[in-house]
Amino acid sequence: MRKSIATVSVSGTLTEKLAAVAAAGFDGVEIFENDLLACPLPPEEIRARAADLGLTIDLYQPFRDFECVPRARLRANLERAEHKFRLMERLGADLLLVCSNVSPETIADDGLAAEHLRLLAERAAEHGIRIAYEALAWGRHVNEYLHAWHIVRQADHPNLGTCLDSFHILSRGSDPLGIEAIPGEKIFFLQLADAPLLAMDVLQWSRHHRCFPGQGGFDVARVVRHALNAGYAGPLSLEVFNDHFRQAGTARTARDGMRSLIALERQLQGAVHPSVPAGFAFAELSGTGSLGGVLPALGFTRTGRHRGKPVELWSQGAARLLVNEAGAGQGPGLLAIGLDSPDPGRAVEHAESLLSPVLPRERAPQDAMLHAVAAPDGTEIFFCDDGWLADFPPEDGSSSDDGSPRGGGSPSAGGSPGHGGGGITHIDHVALAQPPHYFDEAMLFYRGVLGLQPQESLEVPDPYGLVRSRAMSTPSTPSTPQGTGEGPGVRMVLNLAQVGAGQPPPQHVALACTDVLAVARRLRAEHPELLLPIPANYYDDLEARHDVPPELRELGVLYDRDERGGAFLHLYTVTVGRVFFELVQRVDGYDGYGAVNAPIRLAAQHAAP
Amino acid sequence: MRKSIATVSVSGTLTEKLAAVAAAGFDGVEIFENDLLACPLPPEEIRARAADLGLTIDLYQPFRDFECVPRARLRANLERAEHKFRLMERLGADLLLVCSNVSPETIADDGLAAEHLRLLAERAAEHGIRIAYEALAWGRHVNEYLHAWHIVRQADHPNLGTCLDSFHILSRGSDPLGIEAIPGEKIFFLQLADAPLLAMDVLQWSRHHRCFPGQGGFDVARVVRHALNAGYAGPLSLEVFNDHFRQAGTARTARDGMRSLIALERQLQGAVHPSVPAGFAFAELSGTGSLGGVLPALGFTRTGRHRGKPVELWSQGAARLLVNEAGAGQGPGLLAIGLDSPDPGRAVEHAESLLSPVLPRERAPQDAMLHAVAAPDGTEIFFCDDGWLADFPPEDGSSSDDGSPRGGGSPSAGGSPGHGGGGITHIDHVALAQPPHYFDEAMLFYRGVLGLQPQESLEVPDPYGLVRSRAMSTPSTPSTPQGTGEGPGVRMVLNLAQVGAGQPPPQHVALACTDVLAVARRLRAEHPELLLPIPANYYDDLEARHDVPPELRELGVLYDRDERGGAFLHLYTVTVGRVFFELVQRVDGYDGYGAVNAPIRLAAQHAAP
C-alpha cells in the first residue's frame, strides 16, 4: 500500500521535512498548513520540490470550523475556502481535509451540515478538488466517525467523502467495525496514529501524546483492516502530534514512522516474527581483563579469547560475557548483546527490512559469520547460532578453574553451576539507557526487530528526578528456564532518565542464579566491597510488609513479591564504569523486575563514592 | 503560622532535603517514607539531624490501605502499623498520616472503617502517637474530605483526627466551606498544594503536576481560611509531587516553596501589593554604542551617558533603553529591566521579604539610590523613581536629534514622538527566556514580587519543538496608555523553550508605537536588512481569514484580531546577539501578544542567516 505522512509528524522546516520523508521511503505527504505558512518558498516551488523527491501531495489540511454556521459566516467561510482552493491549485494538491466544527456557536443540524458541505464540494469541484470530512473526537456536534459519514452520505456529492483517523475513532472507544458500512470509494483518506492509553482530556491527549502505530495502546491495525475490507484504496498516512517527535531528529523520526507502517503491514498480513530469539548468547562489555576482578568475584571464569580481536570470553553456566578492549578507554560499558537466534540470517534480513542499519562484518576468513544490526540507542545486536563460540578458543594458561569452555548456545546444554554453588545460570535481562525523545522509537525497534512484547511503562523516583522504565520480553518467557530445553527467552528493560543532577543511571546486566543467597554469602565473605550497600531502613520496612528471613538484611539482598505469590530476590554490585550487575532469582513464576526496589537502588548508587 | 514541607516536594537525598528546608526557613518537615527508606542514616540520626537544623518532624507519611479489610488482613495491617510506630518512636515523630484505602478489595462500610481506625488509634496511643486520616481524591470508597471526617467522628478516639489536603479537596471540586463544620482540634494536619487546571486522571494529575500555592489554578487560600476559621492551629505544610521540582535544585525549590507560603499568608491577611509598578522605566541591554545601528534605525537617540559607568541611555518617547558595555562580549542581550515604582524602597523591601536576593548598590556618591533584586531567571529588576535619569546627563556632542533628554519617569511626561512619526512611545512588554524546571518558580516570583497577574499558559510550535509561554501583566493594563497619565502598566512574557535543535528562542523587547505601519514604511525604506522576513504564504492565509490592507504584506507586518474586535499589528527585527525587538500597535483594546503569529516568527528566526 502507498505510505504517506503528515508533515506535522516530524520536526524541522517544510523543506527539511520533505527531504527526510522522501529519504525514509514514503510515497506521499499531507501538507500541514502551518508548515506551509512558515515556509519561505511559494507553493509552486514546494510542489516542484516534492515532485523532485518523488513525493505526491496527498492531502492539504486542516480546514476548520466550516459547516453549520449562520448564513453570513457561511459566505465568509466559502470565500476562505476559495483562497485555499487557489492555494491548492498552486501546490498541486487535490484533496482538502475539513474537520468537524468545534466552535460553541455551531448549529446542531445534520441537514444544515450536509447542505453546507455540499455547497463546499460544488465549489471544490470547480477546481478539481475533493473534500474529506472528518469527525474530530472533540467536535462540537460531530465527533463520531459514523456521524460524519452519515452527513457525507446525506450531502451526496461526488467530490465529498470522509476521512477516517484511528486516533479520533479509538480515543472515543468507538467500534471501528462500522467502517465496513462505508463504501470504500467514499473513504477519501485514512490517517493513522496510535497513543498510550491515558485518562485525560482528548484534545490534549491528541495534541501531545499521539505516537506511531505499534508504539501505543490502540489496535490501529483493526481500523486499517476494516477500511481495507470496506474497499479503501488510498494511502496509509501517519498523522502524529507528539512533543518528543517535535524535538527529535527529522530523518530519524521519519524512518521511525516508516518502520511502524512496515510493521503494521506485516501485522495485517498475519506475518509472524521469523526468528524470535531463545535467549541471550552474550552481553559484550567494553573493558579489560576481568573488569578489575568483578567477573571472577561473581564466579565467572575466562574460557576463551577471540582468535583475532582483543576480546575475552568469560563464562558461567550459560551466562557469557565478552570483554572487549576496544572502547575500554571510557571504562566498562555495555556495547552489544548477542541473542540465540533460530535463524540468524533471516533475523538480520527481518531487521534490515525494518530499516535497521546492518553492521559491517569485519572478520577474518576463519571467523564465524556475524549477523548484527545497530539498535537506535547505539547498542549492537548480534544474532547468533552456536557457531560463534568457535571464535573464542580456550587459551593455554586460561584462568578457568571450572573446566573447559562449553559449546552450544542453549542454557540447557550442561553449563557448570559456577564455582560457588547456587551460581549464575544465564543472563536474565539487560537494562539499556535511552536518549531523550527516542523512547517510543526504541520500544518499536525492539518490538518489531526482536519480537519482544512491551509491558506497561513505569516511572521510578530517583533522588534527582524520575526514570521512565519499560520492560519488554519474548512472549511467555518461562521463569524457570533451566532444564526446559527451550531457552530462557529474552528480557530487556528500557530506561529513560529524566534526572536533573548527578550521573544518569548506568546500564546493567542482570544474571539469573539458582540460589542468590548462596552467591550473596560468598560475595559478602570474599568481596564485600563489590556489593551495593542497602540501607537498614529498607529492611525495617520490608520486614513490616513481608515475612522474610533476616539474612536478606545481612546480605544486602532485596525482595519483592507479586500478587500470585511469586517472589524475586536480587542484589546489585557497585557500578564499574558505566555498568553494574544485578544477580536475580525468580521464585514461583515471578515475572517482574523488582521495580518497587529501584528507588532504593538509585539512591544507593547516587550515594556510592 | 508554622510552616512545614513534605520531603517529597524537593529533590535530593533526605539529608540534602533537611538542610535545604531548614535553610529556606521552614519550621518543620513531613518525612515521606520513601526518603527515609533510601537514607543510609538510622532514624535516630535523622531525628538528631533535624533537631540540629531546628526542624520538627511534624508528620510521618503515608500509611496506606489500612482500613476496611477482611479480618486476617486487618491483623497483618495492625502488625505493619506496629513496625511503623516503633520506627516513629526512633524518629521522634508522633503523627502518622493514614490515607484512605485504594484497594479494589476494600469493603464499603463506614462503620467498619471507623472500627478499624479506632483500633489503630488505640494501638497508636500506646506509643504516644496520633493518626491523621485523609481522603485521597482517588480513594476506593472514601475520597471526599467530609466522608473521612465523618468516619473519624464515628471512631471517636482522641488519638484519631483528620488530615486535609487542598489538592484532594479542590481537584474533586468539593466545596471547602464544609471544613468549618470540623472542630479545629480534630484537624490534625493541613497539607497544601496547588495545581494547574487540567482535565486528566486525578491520580496522574496529583503525582506529576502539583505545584506550590500561587503557581496553579486552585484557590488554596480559601481552604486555609476555612481551616483557620474552624480553629486549626497546626502548621501549613506543602506537599507537592512535581516532575520538574524533582529535577530542580534542592535549595532553590525549598526557597520557592517558602516564598509561596509567605505570599499565601499575605493573601490571607488581605495584604495588597505595596508597590505595583506603573510601567517600564527602561530595559537594559548588554552591548556597545547603538547596537550596530539598530537603535537609531528604530528612531532612538542617545540622550545621555551614565556619570560613572560605561552605560548609554537611548530614548524615544517614554521608551528608554540602556546599553551597557559590561557583558557586551557575549553580544547584545537583555540584562535588566527598570520599573517605574511608586515607592522603590518599599518595593525592594517587599521583594526581599519574598526571599529575592537584593543586589548590591555599587554606586558613586552622587548617583541615585538603586533599588534592585535578582529574578530567578537572572534578570535584574530595578525599582525606579524619577531620580534615576539624573545619573544619565546629556553629553556634549550627543547624537540626539530630537531635543534634549527628558526627565520624569511617566510616559505622559511629554516624550517626543521619535524622529520618524508614528514612532515608539514606550516599552509594551519584555519576553524573558526561562531555564528548564523553573517556570513555575519564575511565575510565582513575578506574581508575588511585582504584583503581575498571570494569564493562561500557551504552547507555541517551533520548527524544532514547542515553546511554553505565559504572559503576565499588572492588573487592568490600559491598552492605549498615552495621555492617561497613569502609566501603561507592565507586561511580561515568560518563555520556556522545549526545543531539540538550533538555538533557543532569544529574549525580546516589544516597543509600542502609535502607527506601526509608518514605522515599518520608514524601516523598509531605510533599513530593510533589519526586518525579519515574513513568508508570503503567511499573507495568503491572513488575507483568507481577515480583510487586511495589502500593505501589511509589503511591509512584513503581522496581524491578529481578538473576539471583541481589537487588533494587533506587529513586526519583528532580526535578532542582534541574543535579543530582538518587536514593534507593536494595539488597536481597540487588544490585550494579547499575537501568539497566533509566534510560530511564523520562530520559523523565520531559525531560517535567518
mmCIF file of C-alpha atoms in Angstrom, chain A residues 11-13 16 33-34 36-43 46 80 83-84 87 90 199-201 204 208 243 246-247 250 459 461-466 498-501 535 537-538 540-541 543-545 599-600 603, chain B residues 11-13 16 33-34 36-43 46 80 83-84 87 90 199-201 204 208 243 246-247 250 459 461-466 498-501 535 537-538 540-541 543-545 599-600 603:
data_model
loop_
_atom_site.group_PDB
_atom_site.id
_atom_site.type_symbol
_atom_site.label_atom_id
_atom_site.label_comp_id
_atom_site.label_asym_id
_atom_site.label_seq_id
_atom_site.Cartn_x
_atom_site.Cartn_y
_atom_site.Cartn_z
ATOM 1 C CA SER A 11 10.455 18.220 13.265
ATOM 2 C CA GLY A 12 12.111 20.818 11.054
ATOM 3 C CA THR A 13 11.261 23.236 8.299
ATOM 4 C CA GLU A 16 13.738 19.529 5.724
ATOM 5 C CA GLU A 33 -0.995 24.211 6.811
ATOM 6 C CA ASN A 34 1.226 25.747 9.499
ATOM 7 C CA LEU A 36 3.389 25.827 4.590
ATOM 8 C CA LEU A 37 2.620 29.221 6.146
ATOM 9 C CA ALA A 38 6.022 29.323 7.820
ATOM 10 C CA CYS A 39 7.850 28.258 4.653
ATOM 11 C CA PRO A 40 9.564 30.967 2.608
ATOM 12 C CA LEU A 41 9.057 29.020 -0.646
ATOM 13 C CA PRO A 42 5.965 29.736 -2.764
ATOM 14 C CA PRO A 43 3.543 26.823 -3.214
ATOM 15 C CA ILE A 46 7.075 23.326 -2.745
ATOM 16 C CA ARG A 80 -11.954 31.469 2.834
ATOM 17 C CA HIS A 83 -8.457 31.123 -1.096
ATOM 18 C CA LYS A 84 -7.454 27.601 -0.085
ATOM 19 C CA LEU A 87 -3.519 27.756 -2.984
ATOM 20 C CA ARG A 90 -0.639 26.205 -6.950
ATOM 21 C CA ALA A 199 -7.188 9.126 31.021
ATOM 22 C CA MET A 200 -7.101 12.760 30.035
ATOM 23 C CA ASP A 201 -8.814 15.442 28.007
ATOM 24 C CA GLN A 204 -4.593 17.433 24.957
ATOM 25 C CA HIS A 208 0.783 15.953 22.730
ATOM 26 C CA ASP A 243 6.070 16.683 21.939
ATOM 27 C CA ARG A 246 8.831 17.664 17.581
ATOM 28 C CA GLN A 247 12.225 17.817 19.289
ATOM 29 C CA THR A 250 13.748 14.853 11.378
ATOM 30 C CA GLU A 459 8.034 5.850 36.478
ATOM 31 C CA PRO A 461 11.621 8.034 41.543
ATOM 32 C CA ASP A 462 15.295 8.913 41.555
ATOM 33 C CA PRO A 463 16.623 11.347 44.193
ATOM 34 C CA TYR A 464 17.157 13.892 41.413
ATOM 35 C CA GLY A 465 14.268 13.114 39.078
ATOM 36 C CA LEU A 466 12.356 10.235 37.591
ATOM 37 C CA GLN A 498 14.695 12.449 33.477
ATOM 38 C CA VAL A 499 17.187 13.405 36.124
ATOM 39 C CA GLY A 500 18.491 16.878 36.864
ATOM 40 C CA ALA A 501 21.677 16.422 38.861
ATOM 41 C CA PRO A 535 20.108 0.971 53.909
ATOM 42 C CA ASN A 537 15.743 1.384 56.859
ATOM 43 C CA TYR A 538 14.781 -0.568 53.737
ATOM 44 C CA ASP A 540 12.807 -2.322 58.586
ATOM 45 C CA ASP A 541 10.107 -1.554 56.049
ATOM 46 C CA GLU A 543 10.046 -6.767 57.439
ATOM 47 C CA ALA A 544 6.922 -4.733 58.204
ATOM 48 C CA ARG A 545 5.453 -5.784 54.859
ATOM 49 C CA PRO A 599 14.269 3.836 44.032
ATOM 50 C CA ILE A 600 16.364 2.301 46.818
ATOM 51 C CA ALA A 603 19.535 6.405 45.820
ATOM 52 C CA SER B 11 14.905 16.853 45.068
ATOM 53 C CA GLY B 12 17.907 15.206 46.676
ATOM 54 C CA THR B 13 18.760 12.774 49.425
ATOM 55 C CA GLU B 16 20.188 17.275 51.493
ATOM 56 C CA GLU B 33 8.589 7.257 53.810
ATOM 57 C CA ASN B 34 10.500 6.560 50.586
ATOM 58 C CA LEU B 36 13.654 7.550 54.804
ATOM 59 C CA LEU B 37 13.889 4.061 53.322
ATOM 60 C CA ALA B 38 16.552 5.179 50.864
ATOM 61 C CA CYS B 39 18.544 7.011 53.527
ATOM 62 C CA PRO B 40 21.614 5.286 54.956
ATOM 63 C CA LEU B 41 21.217 7.041 58.321
ATOM 64 C CA PRO B 42 19.260 5.294 61.102
ATOM 65 C CA PRO B 43 16.097 7.071 62.280
ATOM 66 C CA ILE B 46 17.794 11.629 61.138
ATOM 67 C CA ARG B 80 2.578 -3.443 59.955
ATOM 68 C CA HIS B 83 6.530 -1.595 62.926
ATOM 69 C CA LYS B 84 5.829 1.975 61.885
ATOM 70 C CA LEU B 87 10.102 3.493 63.719
ATOM 71 C CA ARG B 90 13.042 6.223 66.946
ATOM 72 C CA ALA B 199 -8.675 17.624 32.669
ATOM 73 C CA MET B 200 -6.956 14.348 33.413
ATOM 74 C CA ASP B 201 -6.948 11.323 35.669
ATOM 75 C CA GLN B 204 -1.679 11.245 37.484
ATOM 76 C CA HIS B 208 3.096 14.778 38.378
ATOM 77 C CA ASP B 243 8.270 16.166 37.824
ATOM 78 C CA ARG B 246 12.173 16.533 41.306
ATOM 79 C CA GLN B 247 14.840 17.609 38.806
ATOM 80 C CA THR B 250 17.011 21.314 46.261
ATOM 81 C CA GLU B 459 2.248 26.189 23.810
ATOM 82 C CA PRO B 461 5.026 25.288 17.925
ATOM 83 C CA ASP B 462 8.634 25.880 16.941
ATOM 84 C CA PRO B 463 10.102 24.011 13.959
ATOM 85 C CA TYR B 464 12.224 22.008 16.389
ATOM 86 C CA GLY B 465 9.942 21.731 19.397
ATOM 87 C CA LEU B 466 7.500 23.730 21.453
ATOM 88 C CA GLN B 498 11.447 22.793 24.726
ATOM 89 C CA VAL B 499 13.380 22.729 21.521
ATOM 90 C CA GLY B 500 15.677 19.993 20.311
ATOM 91 C CA ALA B 501 17.855 21.531 17.614
ATOM 92 C CA PRO B 535 6.814 34.421 4.192
ATOM 93 C CA ASN B 537 2.383 32.218 2.399
ATOM 94 C CA TYR B 538 1.550 33.812 5.742
ATOM 95 C CA ASP B 540 -2.072 34.420 1.616
ATOM 96 C CA ASP B 541 -3.572 32.813 4.696
ATOM 97 C CA GLU B 543 -5.951 37.534 3.609
ATOM 98 C CA ALA B 544 -8.146 34.411 3.541
ATOM 99 C CA ARG B 545 -9.028 34.995 7.184
ATOM 100 C CA PRO B 599 5.172 30.039 15.060
ATOM 101 C CA ILE B 600 5.771 32.120 11.915
ATOM 102 C CA ALA B 603 10.400 29.599 11.897
#
